[in-house]
């Protein structure tokens, strides 16, 4: 009676192959049928299994042979060292904010809002509509879909005071996210080797874009309420810089928001020095008390180049940003954008404009404002209770983050490791400094998943800090 299990035959042949010389011919099917008391069909099934595993090869009309076993060896790419040479710029590592983590950890590190804070229904509906329209099969204009250009211009123009000409739709260039826009603006308006003034600390993506384009960063100290105008003026005079990158509203990472008086002084400075202010309005949709008023709305002389992102507020899958610039600056920016990417996906632009022009978009933003306020207060309160040695210099009125100042003696890398070992992922503040950090910080995101775990996350941070405090001598 034939045994119909091919697994037993395959196992026996593996032992035979292990003892045989590479390239040895296996016994014929007739011999194997007799040896294992199996049918020819079962023997062939076992041989097919071994062939799929790369252990044997069959040569029609000749027989089946054991494959030559290749010994694994490490890949050698040493030749590329000479071919590539030394890098012209040392690129910073990608931020912790982009790191993916398992669902069972408390994630306070991310740079993006949790999915429940996104207009998911609006996005899905917009994708379905856009897939049926012209955007799915046609090439959009290089500067962007006219209706999306018009929306960016109208949003900024609505905040323009009386007497200031609002931007025109043709002043807008659409990008696949403002990170791409930053690289283009730095390259087109500053240039490799030239100085760019930046707040310190500042957005890590701006530091990355500067490294990519070869721009030389000049840090200007910036605190809970923005940069010191005197320090900014001194930096302009010492460096001859012609551009200043800043986040006047809900700065990433500090959460700082400029007062109207500071905004006026900065605008006066850039005008007096014949310079550009590159205004990154990254968190425009995340004002907790009110919508911010961009500085660009108060300038029609072409000094302010304005960036606004929809990626975080609409969806990470819809990487869309707008850059508003006037005059020759806009011409240079568009020329660089065309050389870099030719145009932005029409279907993504169509989805973005569909979402933000729906009546439900404003309703969604009001709901997000309430949720973010509750999350911010929950995390700030938990830190005050469980990590009293850390300090929040400002409770932000918008954005997604808290900027936590730690005691001077904190061993920051050890603290980050200890927190992660306890299931809490945090972002070290060093990533947001364009030069040496002025002290140990953590940037904590209050828009991440599972806000109910924020108190536990704060407790872990507090305990990790407490383990680093110098022990107090026992009382007599």
XYZ file of C-alpha atoms in Angstrom:
476
model
C 0.000 0.000 0.000
C 1.399 3.372 -0.967
C 2.209 6.068 1.699
C 0.727 9.293 0.481
C 2.832 11.699 2.682
C 5.314 13.694 0.636
C 6.671 15.433 3.754
C 8.405 12.208 4.900
C 10.045 11.801 1.485
C 11.161 15.452 1.402
C 12.699 15.139 4.878
C 14.607 11.995 3.839
C 15.899 13.668 0.684
C 17.080 16.697 2.652
C 19.301 14.390 4.713
C 20.545 12.741 1.515
C 21.356 16.142 -0.055
C 23.177 17.300 3.085
C 25.522 14.313 2.870
C 25.935 14.358 -0.940
C 28.338 16.426 -3.005
C 26.975 19.609 -4.628
C 25.536 18.783 -8.038
C 25.007 15.074 -7.180
C 22.216 13.348 -9.053
C 19.290 12.227 -6.881
C 17.956 8.653 -7.126
C 15.411 8.230 -9.903
C 11.682 8.431 -9.270
C 11.439 4.608 -9.679
C 14.060 4.069 -6.993
C 12.373 6.544 -4.625
C 8.960 4.898 -5.171
C 10.438 1.580 -4.125
C 12.461 3.021 -1.232
C 9.572 4.920 0.381
C 6.657 2.735 -0.688
C 4.985 5.791 -2.169
C 3.231 6.570 -5.416
C 5.064 8.403 -8.248
C 2.694 11.347 -7.735
C 3.742 11.639 -4.065
C 7.445 11.446 -4.968
C 7.011 14.182 -7.579
C 5.223 16.336 -5.006
C 8.190 15.976 -2.631
C 10.617 16.903 -5.407
C 8.577 19.990 -6.288
C 8.700 21.068 -2.637
C 12.500 20.767 -2.591
C 12.766 22.634 -5.903
C 10.640 25.477 -4.516
C 13.004 25.666 -1.556
C 15.969 25.934 -3.915
C 17.509 22.622 -2.823
C 17.253 20.720 -6.115
C 16.979 21.471 -9.809
C 15.346 19.258 -12.423
C 16.831 18.875 -15.910
C 14.218 17.371 -18.272
C 15.349 14.094 -19.761
C 18.445 13.994 -17.515
C 17.351 13.836 -13.875
C 17.142 15.786 -10.622
C 20.291 17.213 -9.025
C 21.269 18.707 -5.692
C 21.865 22.444 -6.066
C 25.250 23.906 -5.230
C 24.836 25.548 -1.842
C 25.922 29.170 -1.864
C 27.566 30.274 1.359
C 26.098 33.583 2.543
C 28.597 36.409 2.620
C 28.215 40.046 3.565
C 27.594 42.535 0.791
C 30.664 44.570 -0.087
C 29.895 48.121 -1.154
C 33.331 49.473 -0.323
C 33.906 50.596 -3.918
C 31.156 53.201 -3.439
C 33.271 55.065 -0.880
C 35.702 56.143 -3.590
C 32.971 56.710 -6.179
C 30.878 58.959 -3.917
C 33.643 60.835 -2.141
C 33.001 62.923 0.969
C 29.496 64.395 1.281
C 29.338 68.128 0.654
C 26.826 68.494 3.475
C 26.311 66.354 6.534
C 22.585 65.650 6.477
C 20.819 65.512 9.841
C 19.133 62.247 10.683
C 15.396 62.123 10.149
C 13.538 63.328 13.201
C 12.143 61.137 15.937
C 8.818 62.754 15.006
C 8.655 60.513 11.906
C 9.324 57.310 13.797
C 6.663 54.569 13.768
C 6.134 52.724 17.038
C 4.034 49.733 18.194
C 0.486 50.339 19.355
C 1.233 49.230 22.923
C 3.497 52.185 23.779
C 2.568 55.695 24.899
C 3.595 57.824 21.912
C 4.419 61.420 22.878
C 6.985 61.920 20.117
C 5.033 62.199 16.870
C 4.796 65.301 14.713
C 1.354 64.403 13.348
C -2.168 64.389 14.793
C -3.858 61.130 15.641
C -6.226 59.701 13.052
C -9.286 60.539 15.147
C -8.407 64.244 14.752
C -8.552 64.054 10.942
C -11.610 64.679 8.704
C -11.584 61.063 7.555
C -15.076 61.013 6.062
C -14.433 64.190 4.075
C -11.104 62.831 2.803
C -12.516 59.484 1.691
C -15.432 61.147 -0.070
C -13.075 63.605 -1.780
C -10.855 60.802 -3.056
C -13.874 58.984 -4.504
C -15.093 62.153 -6.217
C -11.661 63.111 -7.523
C -11.057 59.645 -8.945
C -14.070 60.141 -11.211
C -13.009 63.584 -12.411
C -10.482 65.108 -14.771
C -7.774 65.247 -12.103
C -7.358 61.473 -12.286
C -6.181 61.534 -15.894
C -4.889 65.015 -16.704
C -1.743 66.991 -15.972
C -2.298 70.012 -13.721
C -0.626 73.401 -14.308
C 2.887 73.652 -12.880
C 1.899 76.288 -10.318
C -1.118 74.294 -9.140
C -4.836 73.826 -9.796
C -6.404 77.288 -10.237
C -9.129 76.557 -7.694
C -6.550 75.543 -5.066
C -4.410 78.606 -5.816
C -7.532 80.737 -5.391
C -8.329 79.110 -2.033
C -4.833 79.725 -0.586
C -4.926 83.336 -1.807
C -8.428 83.933 -0.398
C -7.514 82.464 2.993
C -4.572 84.841 3.313
C -6.402 87.785 1.756
C -9.282 87.481 4.249
C -6.885 88.569 7.005
C -5.472 91.562 5.084
C -6.143 94.910 6.789
C -7.717 97.825 4.955
C -5.249 99.427 2.573
C -3.137 96.299 2.027
C -3.631 94.596 -1.332
C -4.528 90.907 -0.885
C -2.542 88.282 -2.793
C -3.754 87.125 -6.187
C -4.259 83.433 -7.016
C -1.339 83.740 -9.432
C 0.945 84.546 -6.466
C 0.459 80.982 -5.187
C 2.650 77.981 -6.011
C 1.395 74.581 -4.849
C 3.924 72.084 -3.490
C 3.807 68.421 -2.406
C 3.962 69.559 1.216
C 5.718 72.571 2.719
C 8.892 70.582 3.411
C 9.437 70.598 -0.342
C 8.461 74.262 -0.350
C 11.110 75.091 2.254
C 13.861 73.476 0.196
C 12.808 75.401 -2.897
C 12.467 78.733 -1.076
C 15.886 78.362 0.591
C 17.519 77.377 -2.695
C 15.804 80.057 -4.786
C 15.988 83.016 -2.397
C 19.096 82.333 -0.292
C 21.448 79.970 -2.133
C 24.203 77.582 -1.128
C 26.802 79.003 1.218
C 24.782 82.109 2.058
C 23.403 82.968 5.506
C 19.811 82.345 6.577
C 18.675 83.659 9.958
C 16.530 81.230 11.951
C 14.970 81.190 15.377
C 16.712 78.907 17.846
C 15.178 76.475 18.571
C 13.386 76.016 15.261
C 11.588 73.407 13.164
C 13.857 70.412 12.501
C 12.559 70.222 8.906
C 13.934 73.714 8.241
C 17.318 72.565 9.540
C 17.098 69.569 7.192
C 16.087 71.729 4.216
C 19.012 74.079 4.891
C 21.453 71.166 4.973
C 19.986 69.787 1.738
C 20.363 73.108 -0.083
C 23.722 74.103 1.415
C 22.325 77.186 3.135
C 24.306 78.404 6.167
C 22.100 78.747 9.245
C 22.613 81.644 11.667
C 20.723 81.057 14.959
C 18.827 83.924 16.599
C 17.776 83.259 20.229
C 14.031 82.800 20.541
C 12.060 82.348 23.753
C 8.475 81.664 24.824
C 7.270 84.843 23.080
C 9.495 84.822 19.996
C 12.878 86.275 19.019
C 14.557 89.304 20.578
C 14.336 92.088 17.932
C 17.680 93.518 19.076
C 19.396 90.156 18.521
C 17.674 89.826 15.148
C 18.864 93.290 14.085
C 22.400 92.471 15.192
C 22.343 89.205 13.200
C 21.199 91.046 10.067
C 23.993 93.607 10.447
C 26.761 91.100 11.225
C 25.924 88.575 8.497
C 24.400 90.632 5.693
C 21.655 87.974 5.531
C 18.765 88.597 3.177
C 16.268 86.158 4.688
C 14.855 85.192 8.099
C 12.915 81.928 8.569
C 10.375 82.036 11.402
C 7.149 80.590 12.779
C 5.255 83.530 14.292
C 2.293 81.399 15.388
C 2.544 78.314 17.641
C 6.186 77.722 16.808
C 7.413 74.155 16.516
C 8.749 73.189 19.054
C 8.220 75.982 21.625
C 4.588 76.887 20.949
C 5.549 80.588 20.997
C 3.203 83.146 19.457
C 4.411 86.623 18.544
C 2.570 89.662 19.830
C 1.343 92.191 17.250
C 4.038 94.584 18.494
C 6.822 92.063 17.899
C 5.388 91.257 14.458
C 5.530 94.975 13.547
C 9.144 95.279 14.699
C 10.229 92.192 12.738
C 8.474 93.424 9.590
C 10.181 96.793 9.982
C 13.565 95.047 10.325
C 13.224 92.906 7.200
C 12.026 95.910 5.189
C 14.877 98.082 6.432
C 17.450 95.435 5.507
C 15.874 94.694 2.129
C 15.296 91.118 3.240
C 12.683 88.363 3.102
C 10.728 86.927 6.011
C 9.956 83.270 5.278
C 6.803 82.775 7.356
C 5.954 79.143 8.094
C 2.285 79.041 9.150
C 2.427 75.287 9.760
C -0.266 75.193 12.470
C -2.769 77.655 11.001
C -5.607 75.138 11.412
C -4.683 74.311 15.018
C -5.327 77.601 16.800
C -7.021 76.707 20.099
C -8.439 80.127 20.945
C -8.693 81.790 17.548
C -7.313 81.598 14.013
C -3.874 83.224 13.768
C -3.405 86.301 11.587
C -0.378 85.733 9.336
C 2.217 88.473 9.007
C 1.982 87.955 5.253
C -1.523 89.430 5.338
C 0.011 92.770 6.415
C 2.631 92.908 3.651
C 2.086 93.633 -0.023
C 5.652 94.670 -0.811
C 6.898 91.143 -1.421
C 8.999 90.947 1.770
C 7.041 88.040 3.287
C 7.120 84.623 1.601
C 4.311 82.644 3.177
C 3.998 78.861 3.574
C 0.857 77.053 4.683
C 0.481 73.288 4.963
C -2.628 71.114 4.695
C -0.820 67.828 5.335
C -1.362 67.719 9.096
C -4.880 69.114 9.158
C -6.361 67.266 6.149
C -4.415 63.990 6.031
C -0.792 62.769 5.934
C -1.794 61.029 2.692
C -2.629 64.401 1.128
C 0.768 66.105 1.100
C -0.187 69.556 -0.120
C 1.215 72.955 0.792
C 0.979 76.414 -0.666
C 3.679 79.089 -0.995
C 2.569 82.682 -1.531
C 5.241 84.982 -2.988
C 5.154 88.131 -5.087
C 7.349 89.610 -7.768
C 10.591 88.059 -9.048
C 10.771 85.906 -5.892
C 7.679 84.037 -7.046
C 9.207 83.580 -10.513
C 12.357 82.035 -9.058
C 10.402 79.799 -6.705
C 8.201 78.477 -9.533
C 11.227 77.870 -11.782
C 12.926 75.818 -9.055
C 9.717 73.895 -8.319
C 9.295 73.024 -12.000
C 12.869 71.767 -12.217
C 12.431 69.708 -9.052
C 9.069 68.023 -9.657
C 7.412 69.577 -12.781
C 3.997 69.567 -11.066
C 2.105 68.223 -8.055
C -0.309 65.301 -8.374
C -3.577 66.686 -9.674
C -5.668 64.178 -7.789
C -4.093 65.133 -4.450
C -4.720 68.805 -5.196
C -8.316 68.032 -6.139
C -8.814 66.099 -2.898
C -7.347 68.960 -0.841
C -9.522 71.653 -2.398
C -12.601 69.420 -2.154
C -12.081 68.905 1.597
C -11.349 72.523 2.561
C -14.255 73.968 0.566
C -16.874 71.718 2.169
C -19.124 73.357 4.806
C -18.257 70.467 7.127
C -14.561 71.494 7.089
C -15.171 74.441 9.437
C -17.301 72.266 11.693
C -14.484 69.738 11.840
C -11.910 72.402 12.766
C -14.099 73.627 15.650
C -14.302 70.069 16.965
C -10.543 69.575 16.639
C -9.945 72.834 18.534
C -11.977 71.522 21.485
C -10.268 68.132 21.452
C -6.763 69.584 21.244
C -7.466 71.997 24.102
C -8.581 69.116 26.315
C -5.529 67.037 25.359
C -3.134 69.920 25.956
C -4.584 70.620 29.398
C -4.556 66.937 30.335
C -0.871 66.482 29.454
C 0.220 69.814 30.976
C -1.620 69.047 34.198
C -0.167 65.541 34.403
C 3.370 66.897 33.915
C 2.847 69.464 36.672
C 1.752 66.682 39.003
C 4.196 63.916 38.120
C 7.265 65.799 36.813
C 7.484 68.911 39.022
C 11.220 69.383 38.383
C 10.508 70.020 34.679
C 9.205 73.382 33.507
C 6.731 74.546 30.876
C 7.721 78.104 29.970
C 4.522 78.559 28.012
C 1.226 76.759 27.599
C 0.693 77.182 23.841
C -2.471 78.688 22.438
C -2.226 76.473 19.368
C -0.192 73.839 17.587
C 0.388 70.270 18.700
C 3.296 70.323 21.165
C 4.563 71.137 24.641
C 8.194 72.241 25.041
C 9.439 70.889 28.373
C 12.583 72.336 29.971
C 14.418 69.781 32.099
C 16.861 70.370 34.994
C 20.327 71.413 33.803
C 22.016 68.228 35.035
C 19.664 65.913 33.130
C 21.358 63.180 31.098
C 18.988 63.538 28.142
C 19.962 60.419 26.123
C 19.629 58.302 29.260
C 16.253 59.858 30.074
C 14.935 59.094 26.570
C 16.155 55.475 26.876
C 14.676 55.037 30.352
C 11.308 56.343 29.194
C 11.266 54.047 26.182
C 12.224 51.059 28.331
C 9.137 51.879 30.387
C 6.935 52.070 27.272
C 6.889 55.834 26.678
C 8.439 57.278 23.492
C 9.540 60.924 23.717
C 11.522 63.248 21.438
C 14.763 64.795 22.674
C 14.817 68.549 22.114
C 18.301 68.521 20.584
C 16.770 67.925 17.128
C 15.266 71.428 17.113
C 18.474 73.397 17.697
C 20.434 74.594 14.643
C 23.554 74.846 16.836
C 24.413 73.600 20.331
C 21.343 73.198 22.588
C 20.964 75.779 25.331
C 19.755 73.119 27.745
C 17.981 69.747 27.932
C 14.420 69.734 26.568
C 11.710 67.317 25.515
C 9.154 68.044 22.813
C 5.929 66.253 23.723
C 3.050 65.916 21.274
C -0.432 66.161 22.813
C -2.200 65.262 19.550
C -1.069 61.624 19.538
C -3.120 58.480 20.138
C -4.681 57.373 23.424
C -4.806 60.625 25.413
C -6.105 58.643 28.377
C -2.538 57.355 28.808
C -1.032 60.861 29.072
C -0.988 60.798 32.913
C 0.869 57.488 32.851
C 3.335 58.905 30.337
C 3.932 61.934 32.572
C 4.457 59.635 35.557
C 7.129 57.658 33.679
C 8.901 60.889 32.670
C 8.770 62.133 36.262
C 10.179 58.894 37.664
C 12.968 58.825 35.070
C 13.882 62.408 36.035
C 13.741 61.610 39.749
C 16.256 58.788 39.300
C 18.740 61.370 37.968
C 18.342 63.872 40.806
C 21.289 63.977 43.244
C 20.410 62.153 46.437
C 19.844 64.386 49.430
C 21.938 63.774 52.570
C 20.040 62.212 55.409
C 19.024 64.658 58.138
C 20.964 64.505 61.373
